[in-house]
Coordinates of C-alpha atoms in Angstrom, one line a residue:
X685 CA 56.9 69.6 130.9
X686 CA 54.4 72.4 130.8
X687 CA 55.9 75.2 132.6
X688 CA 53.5 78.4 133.9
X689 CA 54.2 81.6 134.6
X690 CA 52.0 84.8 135.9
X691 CA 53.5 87.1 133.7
X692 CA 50.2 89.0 132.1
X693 CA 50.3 91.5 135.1
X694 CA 54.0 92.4 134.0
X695 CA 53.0 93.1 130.5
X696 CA 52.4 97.4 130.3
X697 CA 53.7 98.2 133.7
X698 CA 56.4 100.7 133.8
X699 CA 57.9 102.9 136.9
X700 CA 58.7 106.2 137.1
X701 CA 60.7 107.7 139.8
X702 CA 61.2 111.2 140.8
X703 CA 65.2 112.0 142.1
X704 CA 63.7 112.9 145.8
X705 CA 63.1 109.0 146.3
X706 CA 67.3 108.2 144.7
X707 CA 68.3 111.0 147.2
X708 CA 66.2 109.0 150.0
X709 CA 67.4 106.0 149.2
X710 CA 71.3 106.8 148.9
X711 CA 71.1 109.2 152.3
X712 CA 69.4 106.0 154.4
X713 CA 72.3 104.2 152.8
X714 CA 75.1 106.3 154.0
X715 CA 73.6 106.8 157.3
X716 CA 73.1 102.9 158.1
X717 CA 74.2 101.1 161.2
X718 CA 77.9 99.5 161.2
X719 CA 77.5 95.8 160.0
X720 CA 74.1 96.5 157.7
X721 CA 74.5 95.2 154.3
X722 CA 71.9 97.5 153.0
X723 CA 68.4 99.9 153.9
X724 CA 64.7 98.8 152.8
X725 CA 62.1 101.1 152.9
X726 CA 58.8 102.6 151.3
X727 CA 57.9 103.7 148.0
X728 CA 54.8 106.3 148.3
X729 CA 53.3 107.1 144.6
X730 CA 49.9 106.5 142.8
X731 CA 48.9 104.0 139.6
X732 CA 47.1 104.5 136.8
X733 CA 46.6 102.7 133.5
X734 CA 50.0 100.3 134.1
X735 CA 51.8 103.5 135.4
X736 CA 53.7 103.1 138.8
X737 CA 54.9 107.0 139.9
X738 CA 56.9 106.6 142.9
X739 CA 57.0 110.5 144.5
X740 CA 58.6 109.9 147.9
X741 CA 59.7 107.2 150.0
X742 CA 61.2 106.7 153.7
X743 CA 63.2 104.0 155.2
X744 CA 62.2 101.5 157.5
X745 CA 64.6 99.9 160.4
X746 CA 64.8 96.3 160.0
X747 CA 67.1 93.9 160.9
X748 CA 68.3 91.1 158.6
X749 CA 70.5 87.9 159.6
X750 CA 71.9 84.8 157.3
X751 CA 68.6 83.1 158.3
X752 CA 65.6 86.1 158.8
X753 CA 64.6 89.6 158.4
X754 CA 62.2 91.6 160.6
X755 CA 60.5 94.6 159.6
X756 CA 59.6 97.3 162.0
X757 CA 55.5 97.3 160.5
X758 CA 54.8 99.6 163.9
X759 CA 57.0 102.6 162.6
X760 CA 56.3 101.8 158.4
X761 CA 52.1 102.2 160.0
X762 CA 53.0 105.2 161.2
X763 CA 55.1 107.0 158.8
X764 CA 52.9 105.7 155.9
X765 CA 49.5 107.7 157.8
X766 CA 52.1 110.7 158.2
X767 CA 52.9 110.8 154.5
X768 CA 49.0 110.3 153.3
X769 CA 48.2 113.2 155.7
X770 CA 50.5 115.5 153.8
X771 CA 49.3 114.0 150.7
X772 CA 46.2 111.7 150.8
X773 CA 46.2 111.3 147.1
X774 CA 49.5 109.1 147.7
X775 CA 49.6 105.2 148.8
X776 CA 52.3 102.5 149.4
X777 CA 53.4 101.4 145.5
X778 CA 55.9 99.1 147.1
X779 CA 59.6 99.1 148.4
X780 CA 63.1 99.8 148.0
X781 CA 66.6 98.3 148.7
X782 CA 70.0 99.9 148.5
X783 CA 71.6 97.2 146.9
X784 CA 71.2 95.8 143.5
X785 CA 71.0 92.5 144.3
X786 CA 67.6 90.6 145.0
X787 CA 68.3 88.4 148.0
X788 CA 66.3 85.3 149.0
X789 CA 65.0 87.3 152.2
X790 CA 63.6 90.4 149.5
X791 CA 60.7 87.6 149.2
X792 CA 59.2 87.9 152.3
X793 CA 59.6 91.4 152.6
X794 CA 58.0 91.9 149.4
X795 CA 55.0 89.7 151.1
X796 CA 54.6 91.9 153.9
X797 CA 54.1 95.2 151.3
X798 CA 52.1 93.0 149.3
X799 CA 49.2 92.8 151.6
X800 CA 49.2 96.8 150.9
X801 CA 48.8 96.7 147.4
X802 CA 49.2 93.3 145.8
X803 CA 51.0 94.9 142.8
X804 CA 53.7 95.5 144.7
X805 CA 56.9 96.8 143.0
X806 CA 60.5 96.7 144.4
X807 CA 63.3 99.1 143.5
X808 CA 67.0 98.3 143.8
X809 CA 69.5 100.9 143.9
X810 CA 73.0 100.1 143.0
X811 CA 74.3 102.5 145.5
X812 CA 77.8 100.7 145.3
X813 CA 78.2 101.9 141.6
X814 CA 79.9 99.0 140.8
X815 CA 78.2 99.7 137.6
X816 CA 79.5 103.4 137.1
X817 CA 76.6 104.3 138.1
X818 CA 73.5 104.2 140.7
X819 CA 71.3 101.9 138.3
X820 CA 67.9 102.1 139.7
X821 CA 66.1 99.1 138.2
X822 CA 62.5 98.2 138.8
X823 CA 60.9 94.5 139.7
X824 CA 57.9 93.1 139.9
X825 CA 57.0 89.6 141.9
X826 CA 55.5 87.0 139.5
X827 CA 53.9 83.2 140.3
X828 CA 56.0 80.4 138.7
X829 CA 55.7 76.6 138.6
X830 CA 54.1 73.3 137.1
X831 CA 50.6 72.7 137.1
X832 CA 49.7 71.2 140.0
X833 CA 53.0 71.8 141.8
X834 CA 54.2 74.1 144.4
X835 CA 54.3 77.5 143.1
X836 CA 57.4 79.4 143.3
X837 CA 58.0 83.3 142.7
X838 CA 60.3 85.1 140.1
X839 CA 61.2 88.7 140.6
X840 CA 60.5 89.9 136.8
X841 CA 62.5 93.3 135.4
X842 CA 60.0 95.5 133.9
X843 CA 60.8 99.5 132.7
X844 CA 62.2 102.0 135.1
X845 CA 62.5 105.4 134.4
X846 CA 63.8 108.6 136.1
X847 CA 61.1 111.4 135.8
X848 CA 61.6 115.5 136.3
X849 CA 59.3 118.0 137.4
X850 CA 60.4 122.0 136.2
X851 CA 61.3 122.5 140.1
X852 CA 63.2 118.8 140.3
X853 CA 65.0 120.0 136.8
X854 CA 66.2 123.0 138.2
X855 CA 67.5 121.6 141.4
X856 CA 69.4 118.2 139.9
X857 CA 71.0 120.9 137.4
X858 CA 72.3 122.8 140.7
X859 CA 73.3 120.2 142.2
X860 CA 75.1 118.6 139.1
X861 CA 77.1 122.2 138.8
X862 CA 78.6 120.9 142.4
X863 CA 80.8 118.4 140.8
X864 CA 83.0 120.8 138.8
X865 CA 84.2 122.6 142.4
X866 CA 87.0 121.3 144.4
X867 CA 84.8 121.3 147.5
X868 CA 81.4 120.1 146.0
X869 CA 79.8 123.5 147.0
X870 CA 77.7 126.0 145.1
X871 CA 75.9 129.2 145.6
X872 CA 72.9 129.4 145.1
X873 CA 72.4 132.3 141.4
X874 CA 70.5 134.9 141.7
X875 CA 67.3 135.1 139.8
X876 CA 68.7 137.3 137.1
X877 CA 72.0 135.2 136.7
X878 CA 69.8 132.3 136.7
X879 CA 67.8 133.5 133.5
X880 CA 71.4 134.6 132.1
X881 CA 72.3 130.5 132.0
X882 CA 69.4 129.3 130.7
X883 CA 69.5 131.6 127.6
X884 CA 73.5 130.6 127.5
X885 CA 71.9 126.6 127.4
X886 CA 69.1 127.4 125.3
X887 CA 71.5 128.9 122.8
X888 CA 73.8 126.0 123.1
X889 CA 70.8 123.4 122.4
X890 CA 69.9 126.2 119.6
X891 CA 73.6 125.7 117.8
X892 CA 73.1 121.9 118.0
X893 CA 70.3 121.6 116.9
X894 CA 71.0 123.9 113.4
X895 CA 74.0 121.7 113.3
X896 CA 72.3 118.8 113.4
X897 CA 69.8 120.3 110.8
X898 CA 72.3 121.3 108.2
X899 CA 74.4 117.8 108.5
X900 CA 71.0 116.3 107.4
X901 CA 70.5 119.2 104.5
X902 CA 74.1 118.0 103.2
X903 CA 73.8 114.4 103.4
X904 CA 76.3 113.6 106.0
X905 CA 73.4 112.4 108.8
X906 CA 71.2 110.6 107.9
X907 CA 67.5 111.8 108.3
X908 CA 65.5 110.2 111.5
X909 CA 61.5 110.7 111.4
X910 CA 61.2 110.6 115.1
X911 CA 63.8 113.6 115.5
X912 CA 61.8 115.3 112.9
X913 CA 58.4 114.6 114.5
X914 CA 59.4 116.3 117.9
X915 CA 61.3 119.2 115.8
X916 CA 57.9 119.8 114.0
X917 CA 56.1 119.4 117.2
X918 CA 58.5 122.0 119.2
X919 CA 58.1 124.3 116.6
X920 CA 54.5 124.1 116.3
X921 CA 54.2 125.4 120.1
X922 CA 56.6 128.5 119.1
X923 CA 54.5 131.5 119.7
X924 CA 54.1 133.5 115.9
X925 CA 55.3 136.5 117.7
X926 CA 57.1 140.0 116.0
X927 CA 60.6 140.9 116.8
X928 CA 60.1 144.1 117.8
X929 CA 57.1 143.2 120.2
X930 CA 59.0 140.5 121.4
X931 CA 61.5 142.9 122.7
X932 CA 59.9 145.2 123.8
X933 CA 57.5 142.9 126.0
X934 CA 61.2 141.0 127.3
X935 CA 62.7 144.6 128.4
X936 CA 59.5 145.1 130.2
X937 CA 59.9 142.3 132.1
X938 CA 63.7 142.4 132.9
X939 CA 62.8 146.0 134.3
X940 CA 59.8 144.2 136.2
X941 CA 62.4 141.8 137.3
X942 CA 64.8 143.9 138.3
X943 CA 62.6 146.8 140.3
X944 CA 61.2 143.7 142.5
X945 CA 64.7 142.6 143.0
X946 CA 65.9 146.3 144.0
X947 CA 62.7 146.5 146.0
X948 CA 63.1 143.0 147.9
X949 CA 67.2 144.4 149.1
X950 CA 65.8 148.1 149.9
X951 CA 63.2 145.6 152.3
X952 CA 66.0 144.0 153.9
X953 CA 68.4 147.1 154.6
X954 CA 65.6 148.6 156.3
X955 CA 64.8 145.7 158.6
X956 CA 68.0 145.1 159.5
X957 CA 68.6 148.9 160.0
X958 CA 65.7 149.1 162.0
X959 CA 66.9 145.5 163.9
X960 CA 70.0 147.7 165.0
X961 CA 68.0 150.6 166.1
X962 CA 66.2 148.8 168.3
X963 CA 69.4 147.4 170.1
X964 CA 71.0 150.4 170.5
X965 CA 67.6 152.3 171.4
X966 CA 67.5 149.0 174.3

C-alpha cells in the first residue's frame, strides 16, 4: 500500500533550549499535586529559518484522568499576555511535559497549542532520570495515513539542544560547584576570586589543549580537520598584542578592580554606621 507521511516540515527544524526553561520544568515537577503523574506547560521562544529558541516557559494546571485532560486555557491566556508584556518579541513555540513519555492524551493537548502556532513543538523532560539523566528531547506532530483514509498523527523526534548565554554559563557553572558540598550550598565568589578561577580553567583548557597538540605532533592522535578548523579560528580572534603592554594594561585594571571594590565596602560601612547613628540619635 502507499503509505504518506507529512514529514517535509520536520526536515531543518531544530530546538534550542535555554537551562531557565529545564529549571521551570523540573521545579513545577517537584511542586505538583499528590496523585499527578506529571506538569504541562508553555514554551515562550521565537523562530527563525527552521530555528525553534525556547527562552522561558511556565506551567499550566490541568487535570488529566485515564479517559481526558483539561487545560486551564483561562490562566495559559493570561500568563502568555504577561510574558509578551515583559518581552513582546517572544510567542508561544509550543509545550512541555515532565515525563518522557508521549501519552495518547499529549495529542489533544498538543491540538489546543496548535491553534497558537501550527508548528507547534513539544518537549519532554525525563525528570525521573531513569536515563541517568534529565534527557530533554524535542517532538514535532506530523500527519500520517493512506490516501484517502483517515489521517492519523505521529509525534516525530527532531534535534534538541541545550544553549548558554555568558550570564546562563556562569550561573549553571555555580550551581554545578553545589554538587561537590555535603549540603548542596555555595557562596556566592567575589568578583576578584571569580576572575582567579577562570584564569585557573582557562589554564587548564590551555594544558589540554597543548597536550592534545603535541600527541598529534608525535603521531600518537590522530589529526581531526574540524579540531584544527576551530583551533585556527580561536587563534585568529587572539588579539596580536605585546607582553609587556599586555601587562601593564591587566595591572591597570586589577587596580581599577580593586579601588571600586574597596570603594563599594567603604560605601557600605558608612551607611550602616550612619544606620546606627540614627538609632541611637532616636
Amino acid at each position: 500500500c502507499n503509505f504518506e507521511s507529512s514529514m517535509e516540515n520536520v526536515v531543518g527544524l531544530k530546538v534550542l533550549v535555554h537551562p531557565v526553561v529545564l529549571f521551570t520544568i523540573v521545579d513545577g515537577h517537584e511542586r505538583r499535586g499528590e496523585g499527578t503523574k506529571r506538569v504541562i506547560g508553555t514554551l515562550m521562544g521565537s523562530k527563525e529559518k527552521g530555528v525553534v529558541e525556547v527562552h522561558s516557559g511556565y506551567a499550566v494546571p490541568h487535570h488529566e484522568t485515564k479517559d481526558e485532560v483539561a487545560v486551564d486555557m483561562d490562566f495559559d491566556k493570561e500568563m502568555s499576555k504577561l510574558h509578551q508584556r515583559v518581552s513582546s518579541q517572544e510567542g508561544v513555540v509550543g509545550w512541555f511535559s515532565s515525563i518522557r513519555e508521549v501519552t495518547m492524551h499529549s495529542v489533544l493537548i498538543h491540538d489546543y497549542y496548535s491553534r497558537f502556532d501550527p508548528g507547534a513543538v513539544l518537549l519532554t523532560l525525563d525528570t525521573s532520570m531513569e536515563s541517568g539523566c534529565l534527557g530533554a528531547k524535542a517532538y514535532i506532530k506530523s500527519k500520517v495515513g493512506l490516501p484517502g483514509m483517515t489521517e492519523g498523527a505521529i509525534f516525530t523526534p527532531i534535534p534538541c539542544e541545550v544553549v548558554y548565554s555568558e550570564p546562563e554559563s556562569v550561573g549553571v557553572n555555580l550551581l554545578q560547584r553545589s554538587r561537590f558540598t555535603a549540603d548542596g550550598v555555595i557562596p556566592v565568589l567575589l568578583e576578584i576570586e571569580q576572575i582567579q578561577n577562570v584564569a585557573e580553567s582557562t589554564d587548564e583548557a590551555l594544558d589540554q589543549l597543548m597536550e592534545y597538540v603535541d600527541s598529534v605532533l608525535d603521531g600518537r592522535v590522530a589529526p581531526d580537520s574540524d579540531v584544527g578548523r576551530l583551533l585556527s579560528d580561536t587563534l585568529s580572534r587572539v588579539p596580536q598584542i605585546d607582553t609587556v603592554k599586555f601587562e601593564t594594561t591587566l595591572n591597570q585594571t586589577m587596580q581599577d578592580l580593586l579601588m571600586v571594590m574597596y570603594l563599594g565596602n567603604l560605601t557600605k560601612t558608612q551607611l550602616s554606621l550612619g544606620g546606627k547613628l540614627t538609632q541611637i540619635a532616636s
